[in-house]
PDB file of C-alpha atoms in Angstrom:
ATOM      1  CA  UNK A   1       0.000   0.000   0.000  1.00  0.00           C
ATOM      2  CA  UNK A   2       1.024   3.209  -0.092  1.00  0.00           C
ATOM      3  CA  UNK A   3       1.450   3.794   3.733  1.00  0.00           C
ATOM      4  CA  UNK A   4       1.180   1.902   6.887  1.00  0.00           C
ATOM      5  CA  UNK A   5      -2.428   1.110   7.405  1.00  0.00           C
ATOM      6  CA  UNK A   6      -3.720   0.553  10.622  1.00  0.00           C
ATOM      7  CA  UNK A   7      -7.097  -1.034  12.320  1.00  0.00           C
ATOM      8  CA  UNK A   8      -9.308  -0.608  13.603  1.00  0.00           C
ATOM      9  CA  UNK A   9      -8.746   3.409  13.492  1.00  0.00           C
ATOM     10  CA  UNK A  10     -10.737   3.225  17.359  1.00  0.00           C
ATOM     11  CA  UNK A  11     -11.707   0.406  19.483  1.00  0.00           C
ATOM     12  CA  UNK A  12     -13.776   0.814  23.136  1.00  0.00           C
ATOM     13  CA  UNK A  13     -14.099  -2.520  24.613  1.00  0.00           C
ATOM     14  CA  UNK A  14     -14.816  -3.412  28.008  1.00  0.00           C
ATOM     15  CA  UNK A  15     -12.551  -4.035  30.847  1.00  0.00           C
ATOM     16  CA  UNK A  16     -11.465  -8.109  30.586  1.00  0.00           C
ATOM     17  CA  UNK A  17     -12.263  -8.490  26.671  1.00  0.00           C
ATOM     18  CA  UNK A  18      -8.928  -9.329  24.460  1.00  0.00           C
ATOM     19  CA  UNK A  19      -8.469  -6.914  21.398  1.00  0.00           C
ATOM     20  CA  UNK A  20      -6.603  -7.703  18.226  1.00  0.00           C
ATOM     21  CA  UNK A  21      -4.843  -4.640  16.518  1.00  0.00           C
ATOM     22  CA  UNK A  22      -3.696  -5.025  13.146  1.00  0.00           C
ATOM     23  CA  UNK A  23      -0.793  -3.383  11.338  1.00  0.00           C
ATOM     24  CA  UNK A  24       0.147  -3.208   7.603  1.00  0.00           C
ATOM     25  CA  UNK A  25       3.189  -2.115   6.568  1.00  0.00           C
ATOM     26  CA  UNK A  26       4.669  -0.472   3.683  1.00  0.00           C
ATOM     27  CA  UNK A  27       5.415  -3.215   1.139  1.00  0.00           C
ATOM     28  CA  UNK A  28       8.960  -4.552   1.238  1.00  0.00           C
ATOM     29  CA  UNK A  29      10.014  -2.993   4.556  1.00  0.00           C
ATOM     30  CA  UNK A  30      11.438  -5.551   6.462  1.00  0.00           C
ATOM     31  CA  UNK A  31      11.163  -3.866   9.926  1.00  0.00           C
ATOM     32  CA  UNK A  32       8.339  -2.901  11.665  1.00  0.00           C
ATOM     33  CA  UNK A  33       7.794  -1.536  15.382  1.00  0.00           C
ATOM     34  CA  UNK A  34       4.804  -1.028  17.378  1.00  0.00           C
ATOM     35  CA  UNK A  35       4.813   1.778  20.069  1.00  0.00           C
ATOM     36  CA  UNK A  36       1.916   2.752  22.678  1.00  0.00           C
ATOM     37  CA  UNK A  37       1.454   6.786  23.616  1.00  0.00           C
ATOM     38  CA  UNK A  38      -1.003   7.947  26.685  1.00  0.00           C
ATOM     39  CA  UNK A  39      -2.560  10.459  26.134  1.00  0.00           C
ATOM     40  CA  UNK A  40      -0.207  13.690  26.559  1.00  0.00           C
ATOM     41  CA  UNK A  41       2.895  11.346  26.897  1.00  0.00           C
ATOM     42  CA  UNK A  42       5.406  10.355  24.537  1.00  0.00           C
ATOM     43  CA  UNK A  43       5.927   7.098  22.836  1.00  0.00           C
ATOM     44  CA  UNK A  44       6.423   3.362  24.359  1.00  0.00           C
ATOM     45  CA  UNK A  45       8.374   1.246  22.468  1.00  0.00           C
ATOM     46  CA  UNK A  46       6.490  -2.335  22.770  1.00  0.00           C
ATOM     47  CA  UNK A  47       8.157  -4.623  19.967  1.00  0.00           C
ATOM     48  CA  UNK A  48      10.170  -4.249  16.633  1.00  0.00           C
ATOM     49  CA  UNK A  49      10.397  -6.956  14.451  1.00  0.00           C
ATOM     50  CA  UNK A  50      13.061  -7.518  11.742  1.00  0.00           C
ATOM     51  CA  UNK A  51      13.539  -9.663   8.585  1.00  0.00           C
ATOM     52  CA  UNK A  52      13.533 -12.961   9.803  1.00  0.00           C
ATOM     53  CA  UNK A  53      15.790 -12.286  13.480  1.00  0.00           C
ATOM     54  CA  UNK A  54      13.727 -12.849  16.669  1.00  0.00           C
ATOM     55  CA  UNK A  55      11.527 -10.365  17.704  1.00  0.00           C
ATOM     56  CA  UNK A  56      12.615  -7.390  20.551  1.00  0.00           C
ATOM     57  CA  UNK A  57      10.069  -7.799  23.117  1.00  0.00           C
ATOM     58  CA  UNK A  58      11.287  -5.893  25.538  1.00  0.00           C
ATOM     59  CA  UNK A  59       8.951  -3.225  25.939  1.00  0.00           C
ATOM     60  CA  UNK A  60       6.122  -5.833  25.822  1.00  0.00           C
ATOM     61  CA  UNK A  61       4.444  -4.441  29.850  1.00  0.00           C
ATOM     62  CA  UNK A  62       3.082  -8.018  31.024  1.00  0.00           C
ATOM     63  CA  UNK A  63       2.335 -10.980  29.417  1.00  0.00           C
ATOM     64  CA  UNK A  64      -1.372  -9.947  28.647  1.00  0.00           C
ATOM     65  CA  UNK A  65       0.576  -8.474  25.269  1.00  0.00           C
ATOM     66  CA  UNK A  66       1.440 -10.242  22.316  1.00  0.00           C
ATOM     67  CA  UNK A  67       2.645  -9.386  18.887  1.00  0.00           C
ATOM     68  CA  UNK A  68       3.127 -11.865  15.515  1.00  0.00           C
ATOM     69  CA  UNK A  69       4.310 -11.074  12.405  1.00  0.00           C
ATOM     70  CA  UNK A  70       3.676 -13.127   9.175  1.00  0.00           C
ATOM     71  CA  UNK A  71       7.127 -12.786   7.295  1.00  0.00           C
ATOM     72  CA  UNK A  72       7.369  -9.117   6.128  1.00  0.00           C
ATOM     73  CA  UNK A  73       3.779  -8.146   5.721  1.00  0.00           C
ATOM     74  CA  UNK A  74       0.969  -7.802   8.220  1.00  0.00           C
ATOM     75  CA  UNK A  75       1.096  -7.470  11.943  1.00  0.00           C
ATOM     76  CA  UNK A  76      -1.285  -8.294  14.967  1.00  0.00           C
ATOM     77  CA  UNK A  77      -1.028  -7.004  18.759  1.00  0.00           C
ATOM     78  CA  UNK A  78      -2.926  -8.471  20.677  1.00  0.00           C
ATOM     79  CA  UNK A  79      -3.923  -7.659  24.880  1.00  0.00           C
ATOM     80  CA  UNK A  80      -5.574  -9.999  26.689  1.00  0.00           C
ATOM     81  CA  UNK A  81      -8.125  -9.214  29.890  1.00  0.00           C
ATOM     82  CA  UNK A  82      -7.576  -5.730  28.945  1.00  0.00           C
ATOM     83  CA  UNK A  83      -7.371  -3.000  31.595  1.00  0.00           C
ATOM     84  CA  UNK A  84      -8.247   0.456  31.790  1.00  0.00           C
ATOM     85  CA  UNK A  85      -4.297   1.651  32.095  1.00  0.00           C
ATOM     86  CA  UNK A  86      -4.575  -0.204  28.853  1.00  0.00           C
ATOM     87  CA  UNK A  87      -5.717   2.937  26.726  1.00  0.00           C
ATOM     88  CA  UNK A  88      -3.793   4.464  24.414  1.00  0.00           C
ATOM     89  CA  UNK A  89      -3.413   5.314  21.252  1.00  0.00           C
ATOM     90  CA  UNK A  90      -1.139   2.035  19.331  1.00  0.00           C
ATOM     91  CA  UNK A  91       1.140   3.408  16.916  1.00  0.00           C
ATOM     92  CA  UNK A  92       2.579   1.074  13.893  1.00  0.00           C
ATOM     93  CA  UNK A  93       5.660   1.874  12.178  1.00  0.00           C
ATOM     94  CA  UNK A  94       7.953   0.018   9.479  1.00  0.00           C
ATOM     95  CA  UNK A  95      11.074   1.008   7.290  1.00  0.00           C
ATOM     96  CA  UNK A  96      13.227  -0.414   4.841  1.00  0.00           C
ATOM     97  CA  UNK A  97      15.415  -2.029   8.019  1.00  0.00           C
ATOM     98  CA  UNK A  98      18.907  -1.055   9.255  1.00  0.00           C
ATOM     99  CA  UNK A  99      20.833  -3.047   6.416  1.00  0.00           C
ATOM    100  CA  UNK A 100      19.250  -0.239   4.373  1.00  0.00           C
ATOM    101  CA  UNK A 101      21.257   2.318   5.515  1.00  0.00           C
ATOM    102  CA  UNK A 102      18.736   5.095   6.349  1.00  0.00           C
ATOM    103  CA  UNK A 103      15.838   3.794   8.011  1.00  0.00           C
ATOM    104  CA  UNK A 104      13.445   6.056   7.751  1.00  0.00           C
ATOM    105  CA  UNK A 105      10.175   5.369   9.802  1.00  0.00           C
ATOM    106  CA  UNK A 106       7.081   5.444   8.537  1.00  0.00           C
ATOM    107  CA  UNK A 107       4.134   5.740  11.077  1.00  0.00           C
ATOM    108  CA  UNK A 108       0.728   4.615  10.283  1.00  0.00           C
ATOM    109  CA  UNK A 109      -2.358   6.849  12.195  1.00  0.00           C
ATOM    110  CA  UNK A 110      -2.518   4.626  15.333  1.00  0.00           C
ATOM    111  CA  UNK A 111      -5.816   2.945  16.572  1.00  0.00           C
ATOM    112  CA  UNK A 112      -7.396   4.386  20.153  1.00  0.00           C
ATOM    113  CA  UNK A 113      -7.843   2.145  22.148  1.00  0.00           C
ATOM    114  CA  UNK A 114     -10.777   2.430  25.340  1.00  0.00           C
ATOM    115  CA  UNK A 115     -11.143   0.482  27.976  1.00  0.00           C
ATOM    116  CA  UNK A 116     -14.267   0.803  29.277  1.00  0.00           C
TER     117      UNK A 116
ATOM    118  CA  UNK B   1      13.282   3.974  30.251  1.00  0.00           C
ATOM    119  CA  UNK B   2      14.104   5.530  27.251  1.00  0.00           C
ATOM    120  CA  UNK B   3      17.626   5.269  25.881  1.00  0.00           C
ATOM    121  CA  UNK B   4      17.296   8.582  24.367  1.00  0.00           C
ATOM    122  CA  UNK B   5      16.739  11.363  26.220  1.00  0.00           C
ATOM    123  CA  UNK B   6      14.680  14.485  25.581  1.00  0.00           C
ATOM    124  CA  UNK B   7      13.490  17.121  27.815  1.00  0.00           C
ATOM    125  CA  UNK B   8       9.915  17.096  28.113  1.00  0.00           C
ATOM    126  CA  UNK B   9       8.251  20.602  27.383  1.00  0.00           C
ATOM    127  CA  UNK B  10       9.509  23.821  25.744  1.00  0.00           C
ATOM    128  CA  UNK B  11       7.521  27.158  25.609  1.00  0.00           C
ATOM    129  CA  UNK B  12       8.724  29.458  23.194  1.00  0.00           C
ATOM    130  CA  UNK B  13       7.038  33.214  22.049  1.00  0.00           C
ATOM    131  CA  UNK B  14       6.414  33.267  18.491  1.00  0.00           C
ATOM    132  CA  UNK B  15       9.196  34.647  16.225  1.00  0.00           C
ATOM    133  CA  UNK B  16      11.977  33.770  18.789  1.00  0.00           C
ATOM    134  CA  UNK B  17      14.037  30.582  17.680  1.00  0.00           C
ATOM    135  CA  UNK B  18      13.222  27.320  19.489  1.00  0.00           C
ATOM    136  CA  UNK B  19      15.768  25.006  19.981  1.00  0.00           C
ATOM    137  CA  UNK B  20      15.158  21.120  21.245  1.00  0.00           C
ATOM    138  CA  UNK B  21      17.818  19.152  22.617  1.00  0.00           C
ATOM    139  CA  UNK B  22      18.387  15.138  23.030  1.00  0.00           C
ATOM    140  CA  UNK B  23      20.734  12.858  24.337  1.00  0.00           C
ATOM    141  CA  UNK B  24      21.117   9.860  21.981  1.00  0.00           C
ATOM    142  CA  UNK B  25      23.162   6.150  23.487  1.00  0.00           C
ATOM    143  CA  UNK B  26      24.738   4.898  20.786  1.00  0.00           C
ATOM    144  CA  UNK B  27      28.222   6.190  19.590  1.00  0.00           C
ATOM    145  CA  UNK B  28      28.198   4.175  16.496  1.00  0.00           C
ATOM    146  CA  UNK B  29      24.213   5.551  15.250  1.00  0.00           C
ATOM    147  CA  UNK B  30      24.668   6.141  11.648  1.00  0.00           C
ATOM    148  CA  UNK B  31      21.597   8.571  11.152  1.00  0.00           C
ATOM    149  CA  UNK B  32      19.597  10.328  13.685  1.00  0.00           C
ATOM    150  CA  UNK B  33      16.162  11.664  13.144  1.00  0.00           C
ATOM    151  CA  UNK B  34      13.560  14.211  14.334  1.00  0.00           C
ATOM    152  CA  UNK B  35      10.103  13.697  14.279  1.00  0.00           C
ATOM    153  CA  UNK B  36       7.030  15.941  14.789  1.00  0.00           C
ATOM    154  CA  UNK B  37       3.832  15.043  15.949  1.00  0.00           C
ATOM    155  CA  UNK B  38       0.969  17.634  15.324  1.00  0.00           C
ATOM    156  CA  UNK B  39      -1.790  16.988  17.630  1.00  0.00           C
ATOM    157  CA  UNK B  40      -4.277  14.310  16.662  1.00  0.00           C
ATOM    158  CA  UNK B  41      -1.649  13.348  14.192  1.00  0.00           C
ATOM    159  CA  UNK B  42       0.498  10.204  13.480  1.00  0.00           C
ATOM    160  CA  UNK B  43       4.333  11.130  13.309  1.00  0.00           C
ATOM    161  CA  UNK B  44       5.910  12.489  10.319  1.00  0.00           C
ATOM    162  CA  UNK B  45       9.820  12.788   9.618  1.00  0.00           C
ATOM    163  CA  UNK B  46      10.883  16.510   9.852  1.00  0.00           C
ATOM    164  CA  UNK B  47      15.054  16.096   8.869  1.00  0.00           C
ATOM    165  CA  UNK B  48      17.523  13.997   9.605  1.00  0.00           C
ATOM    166  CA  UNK B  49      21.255  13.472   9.816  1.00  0.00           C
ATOM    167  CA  UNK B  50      24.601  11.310   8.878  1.00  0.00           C
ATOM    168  CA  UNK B  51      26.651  11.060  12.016  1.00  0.00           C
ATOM    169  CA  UNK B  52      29.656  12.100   9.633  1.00  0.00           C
ATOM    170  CA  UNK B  53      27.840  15.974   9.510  1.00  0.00           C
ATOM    171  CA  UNK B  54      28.026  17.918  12.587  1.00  0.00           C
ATOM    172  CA  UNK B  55      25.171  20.280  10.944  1.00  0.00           C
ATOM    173  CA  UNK B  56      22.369  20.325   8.413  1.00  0.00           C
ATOM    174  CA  UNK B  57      20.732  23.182   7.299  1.00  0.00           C
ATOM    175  CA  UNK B  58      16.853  22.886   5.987  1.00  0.00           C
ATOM    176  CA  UNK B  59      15.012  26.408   5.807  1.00  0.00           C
ATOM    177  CA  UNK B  60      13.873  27.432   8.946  1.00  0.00           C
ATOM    178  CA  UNK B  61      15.201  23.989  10.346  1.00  0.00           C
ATOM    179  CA  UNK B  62      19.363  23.588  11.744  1.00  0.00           C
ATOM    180  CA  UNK B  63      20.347  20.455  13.294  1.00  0.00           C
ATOM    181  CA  UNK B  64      23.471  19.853  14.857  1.00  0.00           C
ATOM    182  CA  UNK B  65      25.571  17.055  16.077  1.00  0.00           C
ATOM    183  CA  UNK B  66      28.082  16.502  18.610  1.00  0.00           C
ATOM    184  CA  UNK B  67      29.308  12.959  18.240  1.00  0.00           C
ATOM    185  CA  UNK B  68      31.775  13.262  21.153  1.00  0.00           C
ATOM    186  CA  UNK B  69      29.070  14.279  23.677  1.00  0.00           C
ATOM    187  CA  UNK B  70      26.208  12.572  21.907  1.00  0.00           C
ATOM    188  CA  UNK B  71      24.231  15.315  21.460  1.00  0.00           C
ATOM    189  CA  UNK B  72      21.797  16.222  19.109  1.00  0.00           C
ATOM    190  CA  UNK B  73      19.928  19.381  18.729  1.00  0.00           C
ATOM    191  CA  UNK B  74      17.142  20.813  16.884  1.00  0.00           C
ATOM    192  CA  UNK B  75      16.766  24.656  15.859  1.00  0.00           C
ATOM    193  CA  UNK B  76      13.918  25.920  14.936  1.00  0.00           C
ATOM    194  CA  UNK B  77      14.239  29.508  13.534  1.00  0.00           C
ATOM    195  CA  UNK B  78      11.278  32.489  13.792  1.00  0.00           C
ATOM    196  CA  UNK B  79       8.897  30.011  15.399  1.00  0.00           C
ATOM    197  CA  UNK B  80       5.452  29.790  14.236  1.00  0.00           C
ATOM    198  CA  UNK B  81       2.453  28.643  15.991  1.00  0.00           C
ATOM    199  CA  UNK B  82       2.088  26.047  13.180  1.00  0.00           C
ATOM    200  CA  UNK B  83       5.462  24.414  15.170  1.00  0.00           C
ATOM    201  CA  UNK B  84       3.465  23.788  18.532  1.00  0.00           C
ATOM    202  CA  UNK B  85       3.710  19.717  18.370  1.00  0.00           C
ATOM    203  CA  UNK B  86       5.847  17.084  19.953  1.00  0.00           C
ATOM    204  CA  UNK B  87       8.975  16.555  18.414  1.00  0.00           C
ATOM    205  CA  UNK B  88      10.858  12.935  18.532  1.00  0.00           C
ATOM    206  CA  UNK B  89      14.466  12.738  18.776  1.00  0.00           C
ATOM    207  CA  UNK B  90      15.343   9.138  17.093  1.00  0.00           C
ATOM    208  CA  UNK B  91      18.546   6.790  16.033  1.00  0.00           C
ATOM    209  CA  UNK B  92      19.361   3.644  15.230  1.00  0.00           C
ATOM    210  CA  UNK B  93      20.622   1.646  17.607  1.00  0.00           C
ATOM    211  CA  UNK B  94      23.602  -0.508  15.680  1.00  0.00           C
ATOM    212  CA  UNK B  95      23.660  -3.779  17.169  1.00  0.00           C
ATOM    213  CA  UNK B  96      20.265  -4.597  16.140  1.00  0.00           C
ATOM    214  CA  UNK B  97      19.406  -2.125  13.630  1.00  0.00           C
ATOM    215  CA  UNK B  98      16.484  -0.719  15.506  1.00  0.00           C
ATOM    216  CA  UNK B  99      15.154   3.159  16.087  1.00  0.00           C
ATOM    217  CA  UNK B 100      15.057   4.023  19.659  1.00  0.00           C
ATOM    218  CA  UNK B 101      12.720   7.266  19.837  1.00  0.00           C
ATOM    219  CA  UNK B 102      12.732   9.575  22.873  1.00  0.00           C
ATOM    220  CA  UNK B 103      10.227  10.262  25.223  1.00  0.00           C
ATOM    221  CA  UNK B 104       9.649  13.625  22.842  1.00  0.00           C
ATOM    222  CA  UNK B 105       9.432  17.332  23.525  1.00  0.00           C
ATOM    223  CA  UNK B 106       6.281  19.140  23.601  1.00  0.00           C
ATOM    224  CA  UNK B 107       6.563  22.617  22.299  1.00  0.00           C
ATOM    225  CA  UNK B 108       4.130  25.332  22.624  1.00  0.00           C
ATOM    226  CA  UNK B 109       3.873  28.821  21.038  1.00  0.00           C
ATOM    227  CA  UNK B 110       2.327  31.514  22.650  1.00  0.00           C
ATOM    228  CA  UNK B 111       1.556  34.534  20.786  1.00  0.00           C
TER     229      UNK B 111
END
């Protein structure tokens, strides 16, 4: 496509329901991150995924969060028994990858996320 | 925490020159990159730089490097209130080939 498409755009679910956020990046980047930002606050890295290496899930908060990637195209994050410190907004980004020499990130519009 | 290192707000008076400053890890980050975010907005890439340039000039935009203190700045020249937004400070961390953003600076024009 030609920029990273996120969805749902804005999600309210109820406190204990699991979402599923989706993420597609820009065709042929092989590196793609997602962040989470609070309102007023700056951004939390949660995971970056690249080529075919193991995912950095170090930002990842508890175990209720989980990210896959299918090869280099579409992402999910998913939060299970969500909780109200839970909403954000999700940010997706994805660039060519560092063996590219600039890596230029692309962000996609984020889906808000309420936990209700 | 973040790696990078940002302070957190700026207020500047419209038509001075606003200047952002960040604190980057990684002596070895090949480019390093500012970001703005305008409210309600995703981010966007404002400029960037090679670690071999200690400045880059873009219009009303000057960057500057300082490799030996790790320090990265952002000027912003005859500030508008069109610049009120959070700006990123980013690089890439070498290792693993992943951007490491700061926490960002929000900056705020007042007339």
């Amino acid at each position: 496509g030609a920029g990273v498409s996120q969805s749902p755009s804005n999600k309210v679910t109820e406190k204990g329901k699991d979402v599923e956020l989706r993420c597609d990046p820009i065709s042929g980047h092989t590196a793609l991150y997602w962040y989470r930002q609070r309102l007023g606050q700056g951004l939390e890295f949660l995971i970056y995924f690249q080529g075919n290496s193991a995912p950095d899930k170090s930002g990842l908060p508890s175990d209720r969060f989980s990210a896959e990637r299918t090869g280099e195209s579409v992402s999910t994050l998913t939060i299970q028994r969500t909780q109200q410190e839970d909403s954000a907004v999700y940010l997706c980004a994805s660039s060519l990858g560092g063996y590219q020499g600039n890596t230029e990130a692309f962000f996609g519009q984020g889906t808000r996320l309420t936990v209700v | 925490g973040e790696d990078v290192e940002q302070s957190l707000f700026l207020s500047v008076r419209e038509g001075d020159s606003s200047v952002i400053n960040c604190t980057y890890t990684d002596s070895s980050s090949t480019y390093l990159y500012w970001y703005k975010q305008e409210p309600g907005a995703g981010l966007q890439l404002l400029t960037y730089i090679f670690s071999n340039m200690d400045m880059k000039q873009d219009q009303r935009l000057t960057v500057l490097l300082n490799k030996k203190d790790k320090h990265l700045s952002l000027r912003i020249a005859d500030t508008q209130t069109g610049d009120s937004a959070i700006y990123f400070c980013a690089e890439i961390i070498r290792y693993d080939y992943k951007l490491s953003f700061g926490a960002g600076t929000t900056v705020t024009v007042r007339a």
